[in-house]
Every structure is written in C-alpha cells, then in structure tokens.
Amino acid sequence: MLSLAGPLVGANLLQMAIAAVDVIFVARLGAVDLAAATLAAFLFNLLSYALIGLTSAAAPLIAAERGRKAHAVRGVRRDVRMALWVGSIGAVPVMLLLWHGQALLSLAGQDAEVARRAGLFLRILLAAVPLSVAAGVMRIAAAALGRPGWAFLATGVALLVDIVGNWVLAFGHWHAPPLGLAGSALANLISFAVMTLTYAVILVRDRRLRRYRLFGRWWRGDGARARDICRIGLPIMATWMLEGGLFGGAALLMGLIGVTDVAAHAIALNIAAFAFQLPFGIAQAATIRVGLAYGAADRRWIALAGNVALAIGVGVMAVTATIIWTAPRSLIGLYIDTHDPANATVVALAVRFLTVAAVFQLADGAQAVAAGVLRGIQDTRVPMLIAAFGYWVVGFGSSVALGFATPLAGAGIWWGLAAGLLVVALLLTMRWRARGRLGLEPAPA
C-alpha cells in the first residue's frame, strides 16, 4: 500500500505546489490581479476536478479487470479509452461555462474589474480542461498498472515548466514581452500541455505499460464500459463537488464576518489542504488495491487491503494533527510574518482555526480513505448521499449556527466543518464494516 501511495501523495503535493507558485507570482502583479486569478482558479479547479472525479472511475474498473485476470490487456485498454472519451465529452460544456466566466462572476456580485480580468484568465486557461482530464486518466492508468512513480515525475516536470513560464511570460524575461496576468494563465496552459504530453510518452515508452497499447484503436467505442464509467464516476464527481463547495461556502460565510477572518481562514485552509493530500493519495492507492481484490473475488484480500489503508490513513493524520497542534505559528509563518504587529490579528485567528483543524485531521483522513476503499468495491452512490448529508446538512448547517448564533464566530464555522467531516467519516466507515451484510462484496471465486 505504501509503495503505491507514496508517489501518488508526492504528486498531489507537487500539484498543490503548482497552485502555490501561481499565487506567489501573481501576487507581485497587484491585488486586483491576485483576486482575479484566485477566483478564476477556483472556478477552473472546481469544474476540472469534477471531470477528473468522473473519469477516476477508471481506477477501480482497471484494478478489477487485473484482479480477474492478471494479464488482462483488452479490457484495460477499453477502460482507459472510454474514460478518455467520457472526459473529453464532459470537457465541452465545462469549457463553454468557463468562456462565460466574467458573466458568472458578475452575477455572483464580484467587482467588475476583477470579473473582467478573471474572465480573460479563464478564456486562456479553458483549453487546459481536456488536457487536465486526459492527464488525470493517464495518471490513473499508470498507477493502476503498477507504475505510480511516473505521476510524481510528470507533475514535477509540470511544476518546473509552470515556474519558468510564469517568470518568463508574466514578467517579460528572456526578451519575452511582459504579459502580466495573461502570461500566468498561458504558463498554466503550457504546464498542463507538457504534463499531458509527458504522460502520453510514458504510456507509449514504458516497458511495462506499452504492452497494453492504451492508445490503440482510440476511435472504437464501448457503450457498456462508458456506462460503467458514468455509473461509478458521476457519484464521485458529485461527492468531490459537494466537498469543494462546502469549503468554498465556508469562505463565503467567513466573508460575512470580516476581511481579517477571510485572510486567516485562507492561510489555515491552505495548511489543512496540504495535509489532506496525504490521506487523499492513500485513498487513491486504496481504491486500486481493494479493486484488485474485488476483481479477484477475494473477500479476505478486500478486508485486508481496506483495513490496512484505513489504519495508514488515520495514522498519518495523527502525525499531521500533532504537528498542527504543537506548531501552528511556525506553519503560519510560511505565509506571513508572524512577528509583524500588523499581522497580529490574522495570526491569532489562524491559530484558533488551526486548533480546530488539528482536531478534525483524524476525521478528514478517515473519511477520505473510507471513500477510497468503498470506490474499490465500486460503491459510490450511497457514499455520495452520505457526503451530501454530512457536508451540507451537518457541516454547513453547523457552520451557520455556530458562526452566527454563538460567540465562536469564525472558529464556529471551522467547528461546523469538523462536525460534517466527522459524520461522513463515521457513516462511511460503518458502511465499509457492513459491506458483507449489505451485499457489496462479490461472490467468492
């Protein structure tokens, strides 16, 4: 489990680093450009990650194919092909939405100039939607076929390209014209293109992967497999959007309290998001390991793979919780000067929020990995309903109640998030424990 999860965790952290690099460069362009890039990135990430969630159904399908037959080739190839088809078709309406990004942000009441610049950013970046989806599918294929290390390499290459691209295109180095915000968007687009091309070369050239000929007969459809992708993937997509929407909604609630609270919330949430990449990578590995056992119809293997993943996920988050609890100011110092009196209020609020984040680390890890092991047995519809209830009824409802009906204010919003994550973690874990009684396991081979 660790050998599979390690490179995936590393790739997730590098993907977070790409977002951080964009913020560092765009922040030097001014507050308006930073606000525009932040809003544009939120829309782009929400919609493109939703598509990646949809196509991530390929992971349990490929794993089950290999579990049934260790040297399966045709079935794996068709799973990858149909995931690419479904993702490409889904990219079309997403690109149309992003093309009208300025109008969407204006309807949301954003500043006119910020909305205009964000719209320009999105019109350049929208071409990256099909690239990001294709890269996601190829990453899943490489990991499910036993080569997860390539994900770390491809994402690392994209990070280097993004750094150089921002430096050259946004600020006009190496005799290039300074394009400002548009240059940063173009650097993002180029980094996605390079990452996608890197994955394609890997799938064609790697000795273990090329025998699957994953791009062979790409024009031939398979309706049954496309329906399987949608059946498993649509609930995953909805779950990811529900979770992303919860934290986006929390930011909006924080904005109703005060600007300082929003700044502290952004810092604390970014730290928590970095920590979340650990159980998220473990969950991705768990889906593959449990999927292999599911395909082999080996109930003991299913139990072993899932329970090991849960133990590792909760154990890792116990470590991150300890770090966040004992050294919050040091972590905040990575973002702002904690010794500057002008930042005292932001630092104090961020410390309060991180105290709550340390408490919900275990629940966050458990719910992420529990969702991953359930995806391995191709159970996604009920977990989606659990997520809707836990995130929005319990989580968002508690955030509103504690944030505005008690003196807790911003900390109350974070306690509401903790409550939602805890409920989802408990319900998903209970469903995993009851999988045999619920008929979620295959008949013994």
Coordinates of C-alpha atoms in Angstrom, one line a residue:
M1 CA 0.0 0.0 0.0
L2 CA 2.8 2.4 0.9
S3 CA 4.8 1.7 -2.3
L4 CA 1.7 2.6 -4.3
A5 CA 0.5 5.5 -2.2
G6 CA 3.9 7.2 -1.7
P7 CA 4.4 8.5 -5.3
L8 CA 0.7 9.5 -5.5
V9 CA 1.0 11.5 -2.3
G10 CA 4.1 13.2 -3.7
A11 CA 2.3 14.0 -7.0
N12 CA -0.6 15.5 -5.0
L13 CA 1.8 17.7 -3.0
L14 CA 3.5 18.9 -6.2
Q15 CA 0.1 19.7 -7.7
M16 CA -0.5 21.9 -4.6
A17 CA 2.9 23.5 -5.1
I18 CA 1.9 24.5 -8.7
A19 CA -1.1 26.4 -7.2
A20 CA 1.2 28.0 -4.6
V21 CA 3.7 29.1 -7.3
D22 CA 0.9 30.7 -9.3
V23 CA -0.2 32.7 -6.2
I24 CA 3.4 33.8 -5.4
F25 CA 4.0 35.1 -9.0
V26 CA 0.5 36.7 -9.5
A27 CA 0.7 38.4 -6.1
R28 CA 3.5 40.5 -7.4
L29 CA 1.2 41.9 -10.2
G30 CA -1.1 43.6 -7.7
A31 CA -4.2 43.0 -5.5
V32 CA -6.7 43.1 -8.4
D33 CA -4.8 40.6 -10.5
L34 CA -4.4 38.3 -7.4
A35 CA -8.1 38.5 -6.7
A36 CA -8.9 37.8 -10.4
A37 CA -6.5 34.8 -10.5
T38 CA -7.9 33.4 -7.3
L39 CA -11.5 33.5 -8.5
A40 CA -10.6 32.1 -11.9
A41 CA -8.6 29.3 -10.3
F42 CA -11.5 28.4 -8.0
L43 CA -13.9 28.1 -11.0
F44 CA -11.4 26.2 -13.1
N45 CA -10.4 23.8 -10.3
L46 CA -13.9 23.1 -9.2
L47 CA -15.1 22.1 -12.7
S48 CA -12.0 20.4 -14.0
Y49 CA -11.6 18.4 -10.8
A50 CA -15.2 17.4 -11.1
L51 CA -14.4 15.9 -14.5
I52 CA -11.3 14.2 -13.1
G53 CA -13.6 12.7 -10.4
L54 CA -15.9 11.4 -13.1
T55 CA -13.0 9.7 -15.0
S56 CA -11.4 8.4 -11.8
A57 CA -14.0 5.6 -12.1
A58 CA -11.4 4.0 -14.4
A59 CA -9.2 3.2 -11.4
P60 CA -11.5 0.6 -9.7
L61 CA -12.5 -0.7 -13.2
I62 CA -8.9 -1.3 -14.3
A63 CA -8.0 -2.8 -11.0
A64 CA -10.9 -5.2 -11.0
E65 CA -10.0 -6.1 -14.6
R66 CA -6.5 -7.0 -13.5
G67 CA -7.8 -8.8 -10.4
R68 CA -10.0 -11.1 -12.5
K69 CA -7.1 -11.7 -15.0
A70 CA -3.6 -10.7 -14.0
H71 CA -2.5 -10.2 -17.7
A72 CA -5.7 -8.5 -18.9
V73 CA -4.9 -6.2 -21.8
R74 CA -8.0 -5.6 -23.9
G75 CA -10.3 -4.8 -21.0
V76 CA -7.8 -2.4 -19.5
R77 CA -7.3 -0.6 -22.8
R78 CA -11.1 -0.2 -23.3
D79 CA -11.5 1.2 -19.7
V80 CA -8.8 3.8 -20.4
R81 CA -10.3 4.6 -23.8
M82 CA -13.8 5.1 -22.5
A83 CA -12.6 7.2 -19.6
L84 CA -10.8 9.5 -22.2
W85 CA -14.0 9.6 -24.3
V86 CA -16.3 10.5 -21.3
G87 CA -13.8 13.1 -20.0
S88 CA -13.5 14.7 -23.5
I89 CA -17.2 14.9 -24.0
G90 CA -17.7 16.3 -20.5
A91 CA -15.0 18.9 -21.1
V92 CA -17.1 20.7 -23.8
P93 CA -19.8 22.1 -21.5
V94 CA -17.2 23.0 -18.9
M95 CA -15.2 25.0 -21.5
L96 CA -18.4 26.8 -22.5
L97 CA -19.1 27.7 -18.9
L98 CA -15.5 29.0 -18.4
W99 CA -15.8 31.0 -21.6
H100 CA -18.5 33.0 -19.9
G101 CA -16.5 33.2 -16.6
Q102 CA -16.8 37.0 -16.5
A103 CA -20.6 36.9 -16.7
L104 CA -20.7 34.2 -14.0
L105 CA -18.5 36.2 -11.6
S106 CA -20.5 39.4 -12.3
L107 CA -23.7 37.5 -11.4
A108 CA -22.1 36.5 -8.2
G109 CA -21.6 40.1 -7.3
Q110 CA -17.8 40.4 -7.8
D111 CA -16.1 43.6 -8.6
A112 CA -16.4 44.5 -12.3
E113 CA -12.7 44.9 -13.0
V114 CA -11.8 41.7 -11.1
A115 CA -14.5 39.8 -13.0
R116 CA -13.2 41.2 -16.3
R117 CA -9.6 40.1 -15.6
A118 CA -10.7 36.7 -14.3
G119 CA -12.8 36.2 -17.5
L120 CA -9.7 36.9 -19.6
F121 CA -7.6 34.5 -17.5
L122 CA -10.3 31.7 -17.9
R123 CA -10.6 32.2 -21.7
I124 CA -6.9 31.4 -22.0
L125 CA -6.9 28.6 -19.4
L126 CA -10.1 26.8 -20.6
A127 CA -8.1 25.0 -23.2
A128 CA -6.4 23.2 -20.3
V129 CA -9.6 21.5 -19.3
P130 CA -9.4 18.5 -21.7
L131 CA -5.6 18.4 -21.1
S132 CA -6.1 18.1 -17.3
V133 CA -8.7 15.4 -17.8
A134 CA -6.5 13.4 -20.2
A135 CA -3.5 13.7 -17.8
G136 CA -5.7 12.5 -14.9
V137 CA -6.9 9.4 -16.8
M138 CA -3.3 8.6 -17.9
R139 CA -2.1 9.1 -14.3
I140 CA -4.8 6.6 -13.1
A141 CA -3.8 4.1 -15.8
A142 CA -0.1 4.2 -14.9
A143 CA -0.9 3.9 -11.1
A144 CA -3.4 1.1 -11.6
L145 CA -1.0 -0.8 -13.8
G146 CA 1.7 -0.7 -11.1
R147 CA 3.8 2.4 -12.2
P148 CA 2.7 5.2 -9.8
G149 CA 6.2 6.8 -9.7
W150 CA 5.5 8.3 -13.1
A151 CA 2.8 10.5 -11.6
F152 CA 5.5 12.2 -9.4
L153 CA 7.8 12.7 -12.3
A154 CA 5.1 14.1 -14.7
T155 CA 3.8 16.5 -12.0
G156 CA 7.3 17.6 -11.1
V157 CA 8.0 18.4 -14.8
A158 CA 4.8 20.5 -14.9
L159 CA 5.8 22.4 -11.8
L160 CA 9.2 23.3 -13.3
V161 CA 7.5 24.5 -16.5
D162 CA 5.0 26.5 -14.6
I163 CA 7.7 28.3 -12.6
V164 CA 9.7 29.1 -15.7
G165 CA 6.6 30.0 -17.7
N166 CA 5.4 32.5 -15.0
W167 CA 8.8 34.1 -14.7
V168 CA 9.2 34.5 -18.5
L169 CA 5.7 35.3 -19.7
A170 CA 4.2 37.2 -16.7
F171 CA 7.2 39.4 -16.2
G172 CA 8.9 39.5 -19.6
H173 CA 12.2 37.8 -19.0
W174 CA 14.4 36.2 -21.8
H175 CA 13.3 39.0 -24.2
A176 CA 9.6 38.0 -23.9
P177 CA 7.0 40.7 -23.6
P178 CA 5.6 41.1 -20.1
L179 CA 2.0 39.7 -20.4
G180 CA 1.1 40.0 -16.7
L181 CA -2.0 38.0 -15.7
A182 CA -2.4 36.7 -19.2
G183 CA 1.1 35.4 -19.1
S184 CA 0.5 33.5 -15.9
A185 CA -2.6 31.9 -17.5
L186 CA -0.6 30.9 -20.5
A187 CA 2.1 29.4 -18.3
N188 CA -0.6 27.3 -16.6
L189 CA -1.8 26.1 -20.0
I190 CA 1.7 25.2 -21.2
S191 CA 2.4 23.3 -18.0
F192 CA -0.8 21.3 -18.4
A193 CA 0.1 20.5 -22.0
V194 CA 3.6 19.4 -21.0
M195 CA 2.3 17.2 -18.3
T196 CA -0.2 15.5 -20.7
L197 CA 2.5 15.0 -23.3
T198 CA 4.8 13.6 -20.6
Y199 CA 2.2 11.0 -19.6
A200 CA 1.5 10.1 -23.2
V201 CA 5.2 9.4 -23.8
I202 CA 5.4 7.4 -20.6
L203 CA 2.5 5.2 -21.6
V204 CA 4.0 4.5 -25.0
R205 CA 7.6 4.1 -24.0
D206 CA 7.5 2.4 -20.6
R207 CA 8.3 -1.3 -20.9
R208 CA 5.5 -2.5 -18.6
L209 CA 2.9 -0.1 -19.9
R210 CA 3.4 -0.1 -23.6
R211 CA 2.2 -3.7 -24.0
Y212 CA -1.3 -2.5 -23.2
R213 CA -1.3 -0.2 -26.3
L214 CA -3.6 2.2 -24.4
F215 CA -4.0 4.4 -27.4
G216 CA -4.7 1.6 -29.9
R217 CA -8.0 1.8 -31.8
W218 CA -8.9 5.0 -29.9
W219 CA -11.9 5.6 -32.3
R220 CA -13.7 2.4 -31.3
G221 CA -16.4 3.0 -28.7
D222 CA -17.7 0.6 -26.0
G223 CA -21.1 1.6 -24.7
A224 CA -21.1 -0.8 -21.7
R225 CA -17.8 0.4 -20.4
A226 CA -18.8 4.1 -20.9
R227 CA -21.9 3.4 -18.9
D228 CA -19.8 1.8 -16.1
I229 CA -17.6 4.9 -16.1
C230 CA -20.6 7.1 -15.7
R231 CA -22.3 4.8 -13.1
I232 CA -19.3 4.8 -10.8
G233 CA -17.9 8.2 -11.8
L234 CA -20.9 10.5 -11.6
P235 CA -21.4 10.0 -7.8
I236 CA -17.6 10.5 -7.3
M237 CA -17.8 13.8 -9.3
A238 CA -20.8 14.9 -7.2
T239 CA -19.0 14.0 -3.9
W240 CA -15.9 16.0 -4.8
M241 CA -18.1 19.0 -5.8
L242 CA -20.1 18.7 -2.6
E243 CA -16.9 18.7 -0.5
G244 CA -15.3 21.5 -2.5
G245 CA -18.5 23.5 -2.3
L246 CA -18.6 23.1 1.5
F247 CA -15.2 24.7 1.9
G248 CA -16.0 27.4 -0.7
G249 CA -19.2 28.1 1.2
A250 CA -17.3 28.3 4.4
A251 CA -15.1 31.0 2.8
L252 CA -18.2 33.0 1.9
L253 CA -19.6 32.7 5.4
M254 CA -16.2 33.9 6.7
G255 CA -16.5 36.9 4.4
L256 CA -19.7 37.9 6.2
I257 CA -17.8 38.1 9.5
G258 CA -14.8 40.2 8.3
V259 CA -11.9 40.6 6.0
T260 CA -9.4 39.6 8.6
D261 CA -11.2 36.4 9.2
V262 CA -11.1 35.6 5.5
A263 CA -7.3 36.1 5.4
A264 CA -6.8 33.9 8.5
H265 CA -9.2 31.3 7.0
A266 CA -7.3 31.2 3.7
I267 CA -4.0 30.5 5.5
A268 CA -5.4 27.9 7.8
L269 CA -7.3 26.2 5.0
N270 CA -4.2 26.1 2.8
I271 CA -2.3 24.3 5.5
A272 CA -5.1 21.8 6.1
A273 CA -5.3 21.3 2.3
F274 CA -1.6 20.4 2.1
A275 CA -2.1 17.9 5.0
F276 CA -5.2 16.4 3.2
Q277 CA -3.0 15.4 0.2
L278 CA -1.6 12.6 2.4
P279 CA -4.8 10.6 3.0
F280 CA -6.1 11.6 -0.5
G281 CA -3.1 9.8 -2.0
I282 CA -3.6 6.8 0.3
A283 CA -7.3 6.8 -0.7
Q284 CA -6.3 6.6 -4.4
A285 CA -3.9 3.7 -3.7
A286 CA -6.6 2.0 -1.6
T287 CA -9.1 2.2 -4.5
I288 CA -6.6 0.3 -6.7
R289 CA -5.6 -2.3 -4.0
V290 CA -9.2 -3.0 -3.0
G291 CA -10.2 -3.0 -6.7
L292 CA -7.7 -5.7 -7.4
A293 CA -9.1 -7.8 -4.6
Y294 CA -12.7 -7.1 -5.8
G295 CA -11.9 -8.3 -9.3
A296 CA -10.3 -11.5 -7.8
A297 CA -13.5 -12.0 -5.7
D298 CA -11.2 -12.5 -2.7
R299 CA -13.1 -11.3 0.4
R300 CA -10.2 -11.7 2.7
W301 CA -7.9 -9.7 0.4
I302 CA -10.6 -7.0 0.2
A303 CA -10.8 -6.7 4.0
L304 CA -7.0 -6.7 4.4
A305 CA -6.4 -4.1 1.8
G306 CA -9.2 -1.8 3.0
N307 CA -8.3 -2.1 6.7
V308 CA -4.6 -1.5 6.1
A309 CA -5.5 1.6 4.1
L310 CA -7.7 3.0 6.9
A311 CA -5.1 2.3 9.5
I312 CA -2.4 4.0 7.5
G313 CA -4.6 7.0 6.7
V314 CA -5.7 7.6 10.3
G315 CA -2.1 7.0 11.5
V316 CA -0.6 9.6 9.1
M317 CA -3.2 12.2 10.0
A318 CA -2.5 11.6 13.7
V319 CA 1.1 12.8 12.8
T320 CA -0.2 15.9 10.9
A321 CA -2.6 16.7 13.7
T322 CA 0.2 16.6 16.2
I323 CA 2.3 19.0 14.0
I324 CA -0.5 21.4 13.5
W325 CA -1.5 21.3 17.2
T326 CA 2.1 21.9 18.5
A327 CA 3.5 24.3 15.9
P328 CA 0.7 26.4 14.4
R329 CA 2.7 29.7 14.4
S330 CA 5.6 28.1 12.6
L331 CA 3.2 26.9 9.9
I332 CA 1.5 30.3 9.6
G333 CA 5.0 31.8 9.4
L334 CA 5.4 30.1 6.0
Y335 CA 2.7 32.5 4.6
I336 CA 3.1 35.8 6.6
D337 CA 5.4 37.4 9.0
T338 CA 4.1 36.3 12.4
H339 CA 6.3 38.9 14.2
D340 CA 4.8 41.9 12.4
P341 CA 2.3 43.7 14.7
A342 CA 0.2 44.5 11.7
N343 CA -0.5 40.7 11.3
A344 CA -1.2 40.0 14.9
T345 CA -5.0 39.7 14.5
V346 CA -4.7 37.4 11.4
V347 CA -2.1 35.2 13.2
A348 CA -4.3 34.9 16.3
L349 CA -7.3 33.9 14.3
A350 CA -5.3 31.5 12.1
V351 CA -4.0 29.8 15.3
R352 CA -7.6 29.4 16.5
F353 CA -8.7 27.9 13.2
L354 CA -5.7 25.5 13.1
T355 CA -6.5 24.3 16.6
V356 CA -9.8 23.1 15.1
A357 CA -8.1 21.7 12.0
A358 CA -5.8 19.6 14.3
V359 CA -8.8 18.1 15.9
F360 CA -10.6 17.2 12.6
Q361 CA -7.4 15.8 11.0
L362 CA -8.3 12.2 12.0
A363 CA -11.9 12.5 10.8
D364 CA -10.6 14.1 7.5
G365 CA -8.2 11.2 6.9
A366 CA -10.8 8.6 7.8
Q367 CA -13.5 9.9 5.5
A368 CA -11.1 10.3 2.6
V369 CA -9.7 6.8 2.9
A370 CA -13.1 5.2 3.7
A371 CA -14.5 6.8 0.5
G372 CA -11.4 5.3 -1.4
V373 CA -11.9 1.8 -0.2
L374 CA -15.6 1.9 -1.0
R375 CA -14.8 3.0 -4.5
G376 CA -12.6 0.0 -4.8
I377 CA -15.7 -2.2 -4.4
Q378 CA -17.4 0.1 -6.9
D379 CA -19.8 1.5 -4.2
T380 CA -20.2 5.3 -4.9
R381 CA -23.9 6.2 -5.0
V382 CA -24.7 5.8 -1.3
P383 CA -21.4 7.4 -0.2
M384 CA -22.4 10.4 -2.4
L385 CA -25.7 10.6 -0.4
I386 CA -23.7 10.3 2.9
A387 CA -21.5 13.2 1.7
A388 CA -24.4 15.4 0.8
F389 CA -26.0 14.8 4.3
G390 CA -22.7 15.1 6.2
Y391 CA -21.2 18.0 4.4
W392 CA -24.2 20.2 3.8
V393 CA -26.9 19.3 6.4
V394 CA -24.5 18.7 9.3
G395 CA -21.4 20.6 8.2
F396 CA -22.7 23.7 6.6
G397 CA -25.7 23.9 8.9
S398 CA -23.5 23.7 12.0
S399 CA -21.1 26.3 10.5
V400 CA -24.0 28.7 10.1
A401 CA -25.4 28.0 13.6
L402 CA -22.1 28.2 15.4
G403 CA -20.6 31.0 13.4
F404 CA -23.6 33.4 13.7
A405 CA -25.6 32.3 16.7
T406 CA -22.7 31.9 19.1
P407 CA -19.7 34.0 20.2
L408 CA -17.4 31.5 18.4
A409 CA -17.7 33.4 15.1
G410 CA -15.0 32.2 12.6
A411 CA -13.9 29.4 14.9
G412 CA -17.6 28.2 14.9
I413 CA -17.5 27.9 11.2
W414 CA -14.5 25.7 11.5
W415 CA -16.1 23.6 14.2
G416 CA -19.1 23.1 11.8
L417 CA -16.7 21.8 9.2
A418 CA -15.2 19.4 11.7
A419 CA -18.7 18.1 12.6
G420 CA -19.5 17.5 9.0
L421 CA -16.3 15.6 8.3
L422 CA -16.8 13.5 11.5
V423 CA -20.3 12.5 10.5
V424 CA -19.1 11.5 7.0
A425 CA -16.2 9.6 8.4
L426 CA -18.3 7.6 10.8
L427 CA -21.0 6.8 8.3
L428 CA -18.6 5.7 5.5
T429 CA -16.6 3.6 8.0
M430 CA -19.8 1.9 9.2
R431 CA -20.7 1.2 5.6
W432 CA -17.3 -0.3 5.0
R433 CA -17.7 -2.5 8.1
A434 CA -21.1 -3.7 7.0
R435 CA -20.1 -4.3 3.3
G436 CA -20.8 -8.1 3.5
R437 CA -24.2 -7.7 5.1
L438 CA -25.1 -5.0 2.6
G439 CA -24.2 -7.3 -0.3
L440 CA -21.3 -5.1 -1.6
E441 CA -18.8 -7.9 -1.8
P442 CA -18.6 -10.2 -4.8
A443 CA -19.4 -13.9 -4.5
P444 CA -16.3 -16.0 -3.6
A445 CA -14.4 -17.1 -6.7

